[in-house]
Coordinates of C-alpha atoms and ligand atoms in Angstrom, one line a residue:
M292 CA 109.6 74.9 132.7
H293 CA 109.4 78.0 130.4
Q294 CA 112.6 78.2 128.4
A295 CA 113.1 81.9 129.4
L296 CA 113.5 80.8 133.0
S297 CA 116.7 78.9 132.4
T298 CA 118.4 82.2 131.4
V299 CA 117.3 84.4 134.3
P300 CA 120.3 86.3 135.7
A301 CA 121.5 85.5 139.2
L302 CA 119.2 86.5 142.0
T303 CA 119.7 86.9 145.8
G304 CA 116.2 85.5 146.4
S305 CA 114.7 82.5 144.7
L306 CA 112.7 81.7 141.6
E307 CA 110.5 78.7 142.3
T308 CA 108.8 76.4 139.8
D309 CA 107.7 73.5 142.0
E310 CA 104.1 72.3 142.2
D311 CA 103.5 73.8 145.7
A312 CA 104.7 77.3 144.6
L313 CA 102.6 77.3 141.4
A314 CA 99.5 75.9 143.1
W315 CA 99.8 78.5 145.9
A316 CA 100.1 81.4 143.3
A317 CA 97.0 80.1 141.4
H318 CA 94.8 80.4 144.4
D319 CA 93.3 83.4 146.1
Y320 CA 90.6 84.2 148.8
G321 CA 87.9 84.2 146.1
D322 CA 88.7 80.7 145.1
T323 CA 86.9 81.1 141.7
V324 CA 89.9 82.0 139.5
H325 CA 92.9 79.6 139.3
D326 CA 95.5 80.9 136.8
R327 CA 98.8 79.0 137.1
P328 CA 102.0 81.0 136.6
T329 CA 105.2 79.6 135.2
A330 CA 107.3 80.6 138.3
V331 CA 107.1 82.4 141.6
L332 CA 109.8 84.9 142.6
R333 CA 110.5 85.2 146.3
P334 CA 112.7 88.3 146.1
A335 CA 115.4 89.3 148.6
D336 CA 115.3 92.9 147.5
A337 CA 114.1 95.4 144.9
A338 CA 117.1 94.5 142.7
D339 CA 115.7 90.9 142.3
I340 CA 112.3 92.3 141.2
S341 CA 114.0 94.6 138.7
T342 CA 116.1 91.8 137.3
V343 CA 113.0 89.5 136.8
I344 CA 110.8 92.3 135.4
R345 CA 113.5 93.2 132.8
H346 CA 114.1 89.5 131.9
A347 CA 110.4 88.8 131.6
G348 CA 109.9 91.9 129.4
V349 CA 112.4 90.6 126.9
H350 CA 110.6 87.2 126.8
G351 CA 107.1 88.5 126.8
L352 CA 106.2 87.1 130.3
T353 CA 103.6 88.8 132.5
V354 CA 104.8 89.7 136.0
V355 CA 102.3 90.3 138.8
P356 CA 103.0 91.1 142.4
R357 CA 101.0 89.4 145.1
G358 CA 100.6 90.3 148.8
Q359 CA 98.4 88.2 151.0
G360 CA 96.3 87.0 148.0
H361 CA 93.1 88.2 149.6
S362 CA 91.8 89.3 146.2
T363 CA 88.6 87.5 145.1
G364 CA 88.9 87.6 141.3
G365 CA 92.5 86.5 140.4
Q366 CA 93.9 90.1 140.5
A367 CA 97.2 88.8 141.9
Q368 CA 97.5 85.9 139.5
A369 CA 99.6 85.7 136.3
L370 CA 98.6 83.0 133.8
G371 CA 101.8 81.5 132.4
G372 CA 103.7 84.4 133.9
I373 CA 105.7 85.2 137.1
V374 CA 104.1 86.0 140.4
I375 CA 106.2 87.9 142.9
D376 CA 105.6 86.9 146.5
M377 CA 105.8 90.3 148.2
T378 CA 105.5 88.8 151.7
S379 CA 109.3 88.0 151.3
L380 CA 109.8 91.8 151.8
A381 CA 108.2 92.4 155.2
A382 CA 110.5 94.6 157.3
I383 CA 109.4 97.6 159.4
H384 CA 112.2 100.0 159.0
E385 CA 111.4 103.1 161.1
V386 CA 108.6 104.6 163.2
G387 CA 108.8 108.4 163.4
P388 CA 106.6 111.0 165.0
D389 CA 104.3 111.4 161.9
R390 CA 105.3 108.5 159.7
V391 CA 106.3 104.8 159.4
V392 CA 108.6 103.3 156.8
V393 CA 107.7 99.7 155.9
D394 CA 108.3 97.1 153.2
A395 CA 105.2 96.6 150.9
G396 CA 104.8 92.9 152.1
V397 CA 104.1 94.0 155.7
K398 CA 100.5 93.4 156.9
W399 CA 98.6 96.3 158.4
S400 CA 98.2 94.4 161.7
D401 CA 102.0 94.4 161.9
V402 CA 102.2 98.1 161.0
L403 CA 99.9 98.8 164.0
R404 CA 101.8 96.5 166.3
A405 CA 104.8 98.7 165.5
T406 CA 103.1 102.1 165.7
L407 CA 100.6 101.8 168.6
P408 CA 103.3 101.5 171.3
H409 CA 104.2 105.1 170.1
G410 CA 100.6 106.2 170.4
L411 CA 100.3 106.4 166.6
T412 CA 98.1 104.9 163.9
P413 CA 97.6 105.2 160.2
P414 CA 94.5 107.4 159.7
V415 CA 92.6 104.9 157.5
L416 CA 92.4 101.2 158.1
T417 CA 90.6 98.5 156.2
D418 CA 88.1 96.4 158.2
Y419 CA 90.4 93.4 158.0
L420 CA 94.1 94.0 158.9
E421 CA 95.7 90.8 157.5
L422 CA 96.2 92.5 154.1
T423 CA 99.6 93.8 152.9
V424 CA 100.4 97.5 152.6
G425 CA 101.3 96.9 148.9
G426 CA 98.0 95.0 148.3
T427 CA 95.7 97.7 149.6
L428 CA 97.7 100.6 148.2
S429 CA 97.3 98.9 144.8
V430 CA 93.5 99.1 145.1
G431 CA 92.8 102.2 147.2
G432 CA 92.1 100.9 150.7
L433 CA 88.8 102.2 152.1
G434 CA 87.4 102.1 155.6
G435 CA 85.1 103.8 158.1
A436 CA 87.5 106.7 158.5
S437 CA 87.7 107.4 154.8
H438 CA 84.9 110.0 154.9
H439 CA 87.4 112.1 156.9
H440 CA 90.8 111.1 155.5
G441 CA 90.2 109.6 152.0
A442 CA 91.6 106.2 150.9
Q443 CA 94.9 104.7 152.2
T444 CA 96.4 105.8 148.9
D445 CA 95.7 109.4 149.9
N446 CA 97.8 109.0 153.1
V447 CA 101.1 108.0 151.5
I448 CA 104.2 110.2 151.9
S449 CA 106.4 108.3 149.4
L450 CA 106.9 105.0 147.8
D451 CA 109.8 102.9 146.4
V452 CA 108.7 101.3 143.2
V453 CA 110.1 99.0 140.5
T454 CA 108.6 100.4 137.3
P455 CA 107.3 98.1 134.5
T456 CA 110.7 98.8 132.7
G457 CA 112.6 97.6 135.8
D458 CA 113.8 101.0 137.0
V459 CA 114.0 101.4 140.8
V460 CA 112.6 104.8 141.8
T461 CA 111.4 106.7 144.8
C462 CA 108.3 108.7 144.2
S463 CA 106.0 111.1 146.1
P464 CA 103.7 114.0 145.4
S465 CA 106.8 116.2 144.6
S466 CA 109.1 113.7 143.0
N467 CA 108.5 111.3 140.1
R468 CA 104.8 112.2 140.4
A469 CA 103.7 110.2 137.3
V470 CA 105.0 107.0 138.9
F471 CA 103.4 107.9 142.2
D472 CA 100.0 108.4 140.5
A473 CA 100.3 105.3 138.3
V474 CA 101.1 102.9 141.1
R475 CA 98.6 104.0 143.7
A476 CA 95.4 102.0 142.9
G477 CA 97.4 100.7 139.9
R478 CA 96.4 97.0 140.6
G479 CA 100.0 95.9 140.4
R480 CA 100.1 96.5 136.7
N481 CA 101.9 99.9 136.7
G482 CA 104.9 98.9 138.8
V483 CA 105.7 97.0 142.0
I484 CA 105.7 98.9 145.3
T485 CA 108.6 97.7 147.4
R486 CA 108.6 100.2 150.3
A487 CA 106.1 102.7 151.6
T488 CA 106.3 105.7 153.9
L489 CA 102.9 106.1 155.5
R490 CA 101.3 109.0 157.3
L491 CA 100.6 108.5 161.0
V492 CA 98.2 110.3 163.4
R493 CA 97.7 110.1 167.1
A494 CA 95.8 106.9 168.1
P495 CA 93.1 106.9 170.7
E496 CA 93.4 104.5 173.6
T497 CA 89.7 103.8 173.6
V498 CA 86.7 104.2 171.4
A499 CA 82.9 104.6 172.0
W500 CA 81.3 102.1 169.6
H501 CA 77.7 102.5 168.7
K502 CA 75.6 100.0 166.7
L503 CA 72.3 101.6 165.6
H504 CA 69.5 99.4 164.4
Y505 CA 66.9 100.4 161.7
D506 CA 63.8 98.9 160.2
S507 CA 64.2 100.8 156.9
I508 CA 67.0 101.2 154.4
S509 CA 66.0 104.8 153.7
Q510 CA 66.4 105.8 157.3
L511 CA 69.7 104.0 157.6
V512 CA 71.0 105.8 154.5
A513 CA 69.6 109.2 155.6
D514 CA 71.4 108.9 158.9
Q515 CA 74.6 107.8 157.3
R516 CA 74.5 110.8 155.0
Q517 CA 73.9 113.1 157.9
L518 CA 76.8 111.8 160.0
V519 CA 79.3 111.8 157.1
T520 CA 78.4 115.2 156.0
A521 CA 78.6 116.7 159.5
G522 CA 81.7 114.7 160.4
T523 CA 80.2 113.9 163.8
F524 CA 81.9 110.5 164.2
D525 CA 85.5 109.4 163.5
Y526 CA 84.3 106.2 161.8
V527 CA 81.0 105.4 160.0
E528 CA 80.1 102.1 158.3
G529 CA 76.9 100.1 158.0
Q530 CA 75.5 96.8 156.8
L531 CA 72.5 94.8 155.7
K532 CA 72.1 91.1 156.5
L533 CA 69.7 88.3 156.9
R534 CA 69.8 86.6 160.3
E535 CA 67.3 83.8 161.2
G536 CA 65.1 85.0 158.3
R537 CA 65.1 88.6 159.6
H538 CA 66.4 91.6 157.5
V539 CA 68.8 93.6 159.7
A540 CA 70.0 97.1 158.8
E541 CA 72.7 98.4 161.1
L542 CA 74.8 101.6 161.3
E543 CA 78.2 101.5 163.1
A544 CA 79.4 104.9 164.4
V545 CA 82.5 105.3 166.5
T546 CA 84.2 108.1 168.3
F547 CA 87.9 108.0 169.1
I548 CA 88.0 109.1 172.7
G549 CA 90.6 111.9 173.2
S550 CA 92.1 112.0 169.7
G551 CA 89.2 112.2 167.2
A552 CA 87.5 115.0 165.5
G553 CA 83.9 113.9 166.0
S554 CA 81.5 115.1 168.8
G555 CA 79.8 111.7 168.9
D556 CA 76.3 113.3 169.0
L557 CA 73.5 110.8 168.2
G558 CA 70.8 113.5 168.4
G559 CA 68.5 113.9 165.5
L560 CA 69.0 110.3 164.2
S561 CA 66.1 108.0 163.5
F562 CA 67.4 104.5 164.7
L563 CA 65.1 102.2 166.6
E564 CA 67.6 101.1 169.2
A565 CA 71.3 101.6 170.0
E566 CA 73.9 99.4 171.5
T567 CA 76.9 101.2 172.9
H568 CA 80.1 100.0 174.4
T569 CA 83.6 101.1 175.0
A570 CA 86.5 99.2 173.5
T571 CA 90.3 99.6 173.3
Y572 CA 91.4 101.0 169.9
W573 CA 93.2 97.7 169.1
E574 CA 90.0 95.7 169.9
F575 CA 88.1 98.0 167.6
V576 CA 90.5 98.0 164.6
D577 CA 91.2 94.2 165.0
R578 CA 87.5 93.4 165.3
L579 CA 87.3 90.9 162.4
A580 CA 90.1 88.8 163.8
P581 CA 87.9 86.7 166.1
G582 CA 85.7 85.8 163.2
E583 CA 88.4 84.1 161.2
P584 CA 88.7 81.0 163.3
V585 CA 84.9 80.8 163.4
L586 CA 84.8 80.9 159.6
R587 CA 87.6 78.3 159.3
E588 CA 85.7 76.0 161.7
A589 CA 82.6 76.4 159.5
G590 CA 84.6 75.5 156.4
L591 CA 83.9 78.9 155.0
W592 CA 87.4 80.5 155.0
E593 CA 89.0 78.3 152.4
S594 CA 85.8 77.9 150.3
P595 CA 84.7 80.2 147.4
H596 CA 84.0 83.8 148.1
P597 CA 82.2 85.4 145.1
W598 CA 82.5 88.9 146.4
C599 CA 81.4 92.1 144.6
N600 CA 82.6 95.6 145.5
L601 CA 80.9 98.6 144.1
L602 CA 81.1 102.4 144.4
V603 CA 77.5 103.7 144.0
P604 CA 76.5 107.3 143.5
N605 CA 74.5 108.9 146.4
A606 CA 71.5 109.5 144.1
A607 CA 71.2 105.7 143.3
V608 CA 72.1 104.1 146.6
E609 CA 68.6 103.4 147.9
E610 CA 67.6 101.7 144.6
V611 CA 70.8 99.6 144.6
L612 CA 70.5 98.7 148.3
H613 CA 66.8 97.8 148.0
H614 CA 67.8 95.5 145.1
A615 CA 70.6 94.0 147.1
D616 CA 68.4 93.4 150.1
S617 CA 65.4 91.9 148.3
A618 CA 66.8 90.1 145.2
L619 CA 69.4 88.3 147.3
G620 CA 67.4 85.7 149.2
A621 CA 68.4 83.6 152.1
D622 CA 69.8 81.0 149.8
L623 CA 72.6 83.4 148.8
Y624 CA 73.6 84.2 152.4
S625 CA 75.2 81.9 154.9
D626 CA 75.1 82.8 158.5
F627 CA 78.0 85.1 157.7
G628 CA 77.2 86.8 154.4
L629 CA 76.3 90.5 154.4
V630 CA 76.1 93.6 152.3
L631 CA 78.4 96.3 153.6
A632 CA 77.2 99.8 152.8
Y633 CA 78.6 103.1 153.9
P634 CA 79.1 106.6 152.4
L635 CA 82.3 108.4 151.5
R636 CA 83.0 111.9 150.4
T637 CA 84.4 112.5 146.9
D638 CA 86.2 115.6 148.1
R639 CA 88.4 113.6 150.5
I640 CA 89.8 111.3 147.8
S641 CA 92.5 112.5 145.4
T642 CA 94.0 109.2 144.1
P643 CA 93.8 109.6 140.3
L644 CA 93.3 105.9 139.5
L645 CA 90.5 105.3 142.0
R646 CA 87.5 105.7 139.7
L647 CA 84.7 107.3 141.7
P648 CA 81.1 108.0 140.7
D649 CA 80.3 111.6 139.8
D650 CA 78.6 112.7 143.0
D651 CA 79.5 114.6 146.2
L652 CA 78.8 111.4 148.2
F653 CA 79.1 107.8 147.1
F654 CA 78.6 104.5 148.9
L655 CA 80.9 101.5 149.1
I656 CA 78.6 98.6 148.6
A657 CA 80.2 95.2 149.0
A658 CA 78.2 91.9 148.7
L659 CA 80.3 89.6 150.8
R660 CA 79.2 86.0 150.2
Y661 CA 80.4 82.7 151.5
A662 CA 79.7 79.7 149.4
P663 CA 80.2 76.2 150.7
S664 CA 83.0 74.1 149.1
A665 CA 82.1 71.9 146.1
S666 CA 78.9 73.7 145.3
P667 CA 79.4 75.2 141.9
E668 CA 75.7 75.8 141.5
I669 CA 75.7 78.1 144.6
V670 CA 78.8 79.9 143.3
N671 CA 77.0 80.4 139.9
A672 CA 73.9 81.7 141.6
M673 CA 76.0 84.2 143.6
Q674 CA 77.9 85.3 140.5
D675 CA 74.6 85.8 138.7
A676 CA 73.3 87.9 141.6
N677 CA 76.6 89.9 141.4
A678 CA 76.1 90.5 137.7
R679 CA 72.7 91.9 138.3
L680 CA 73.9 94.1 141.1
I681 CA 76.9 95.3 138.9
G682 CA 74.5 96.0 136.0
K683 CA 72.3 98.2 138.2
T684 CA 75.3 100.0 139.6
I685 CA 76.9 100.7 136.2
A686 CA 73.6 101.9 134.7
A687 CA 73.3 104.3 137.7
G688 CA 76.8 105.8 137.1
G689 CA 78.6 103.7 139.6
T690 CA 82.0 102.0 139.3
L691 CA 83.6 98.7 140.3
Y692 CA 86.1 98.7 143.2
L693 CA 89.0 96.2 143.3
D694 CA 88.5 95.0 139.7
P695 CA 91.5 94.6 137.5
L696 CA 92.4 97.9 135.6
Ligands
LIG868 C1 88.3 89.7 154.7 C2 88.6 90.9 153.7 C3 88.3 92.2 154.2 C4 88.6 93.3 153.3 N1 88.3 94.5 153.8 C5 88.5 95.6 153.0 C6 88.2 96.9 153.5 O1 87.7 97.1 154.6 N2 88.5 98.0 152.6 C7 89.1 97.8 151.4 O2 89.4 98.8 150.7 N3 89.4 96.5 151.0 C8 89.1 95.5 151.7 N4 89.4 94.2 151.3 C9 89.9 94.1 149.9 C10 91.4 94.2 150.0 O3 91.8 95.5 150.3 C11 92.1 93.9 148.6 O4 91.6 92.7 148.0 C12 93.6 94.0 148.7 O5 94.1 94.2 147.4 C13 94.1 92.7 149.3 O6 95.4 92.8 149.8 P1 96.4 91.6 149.6 O7 97.7 91.9 150.3 O8 95.8 90.3 149.9 O9 96.7 91.8 148.0 P2 96.7 90.7 146.9 O10 95.3 90.1 146.8 O11 97.8 89.8 147.0 O12 96.9 91.6 145.6 C14 95.9 92.6 145.3 C15 96.3 93.5 144.1 O13 97.4 94.3 144.5 C16 98.5 94.0 143.7 N5 99.7 94.1 144.6 C17 100.0 93.4 145.7 N6 101.1 93.7 146.2 C18 101.6 94.7 145.4 C19 102.8 95.5 145.5 N7 103.7 95.4 146.5 N8 103.0 96.5 144.5 C20 102.0 96.7 143.5 N9 100.9 95.9 143.4 C21 100.7 95.0 144.4 C22 98.3 92.7 143.1 O14 98.9 92.5 141.8 C23 96.8 92.7 142.9 O15 96.4 93.4 141.8 C24 89.1 93.1 152.1 C25 89.4 91.8 151.6 C26 89.2 90.7 152.5 C27 89.5 89.3 152.0

């Protein structure tokens, strides 16, 4: 045990140093970085976090908050330091007509379970909902509605934060603005978010969900640009994948029936075929949940995920996507891997620490790879492919999303 730990002042929660706690904190969804901390704090309140941050500061120990650990590159790990398990703080305090107040360790799926009975939803959701509020507010939080509403960090009313000096402050656009701007997309290094007041909007009961198929990346991208610029749909995403040796290019466009802004007009688009169905809003936003047991069953949930998330300027997106599609052969995909690709509008995002390409539109491009366990050579090949994709993106004026500050 690190000597400094024996002199930590009394806590209401617990500071754990057993093997299980340290191994847990040295693992994340990526399963490629395994930095062991010295201790794990399971706080009972913000005062515990403040006490530990102050004590660690005196002894030169790094402190890193962790949500669900769904990072893929060790972002929530602290080599030799202290990891704060934020899932200990997971209460939903209040649902109001335009806002919800939650602890930072609450998952977005639980936020929705609390707000949907009131007919309300956060305006922007990530594709997967089992991430914590603090975890996504620390990176940005992008989704198919971001071309209307920006990142999740642009939809925050106020935050309670423990600063790197251990002060407990409430911050918002009009109060302690510097803390508010440092902690949103601050990757957990500029303070610990303990509580968030999040903006809510009216939720639709049902959605019209279109999957449009293309035989060309250029047409897919052209249609995505058109939809996002015109704002015709409430949600727009897209993806490239290889299935049974066939390259698939798909655009997802969704209208929120009765509550959205989009007309849902598919006219003038150049897709080959469209599949359309109606779903409840919950089925739509929770659409990745059924895939998790399938991946677990295939042994690909606990295995390495060398993922790569990029923000690519509009002007370079076709070049980067053609590279992603052709250079990444079938050996780098499982039956589940894919390249997510969809456009966002720079003018909708105002979070200072979210580094965007210098273009009116930019694309989130995420190479989501699933490596089998105990196959370091496959992981290496995937990481090499990522490095080439990153090199192309940076050379074209793009940025990395989710990387450590
Ligand atoms: C299956 C899957 C789907 C995803 N889909 C999307 C998507 O659609 N859109 C998108 O934008 N991202 C997506 N992501 C990425 C995800 O948003 C980030 O990795 C997010 O940070 C994970 O949240 P978490 O709770 O697991 O955080 P962790 O991985 O535990 O932590 C992530 C970062 O946040 C910091 N942090 C955690 N809690 C706090 C806190 N309370 N205060 C301050 N800092 C904190 C950590 O120190 C770390 O730097 C996805 C990830 C996965 C695995």
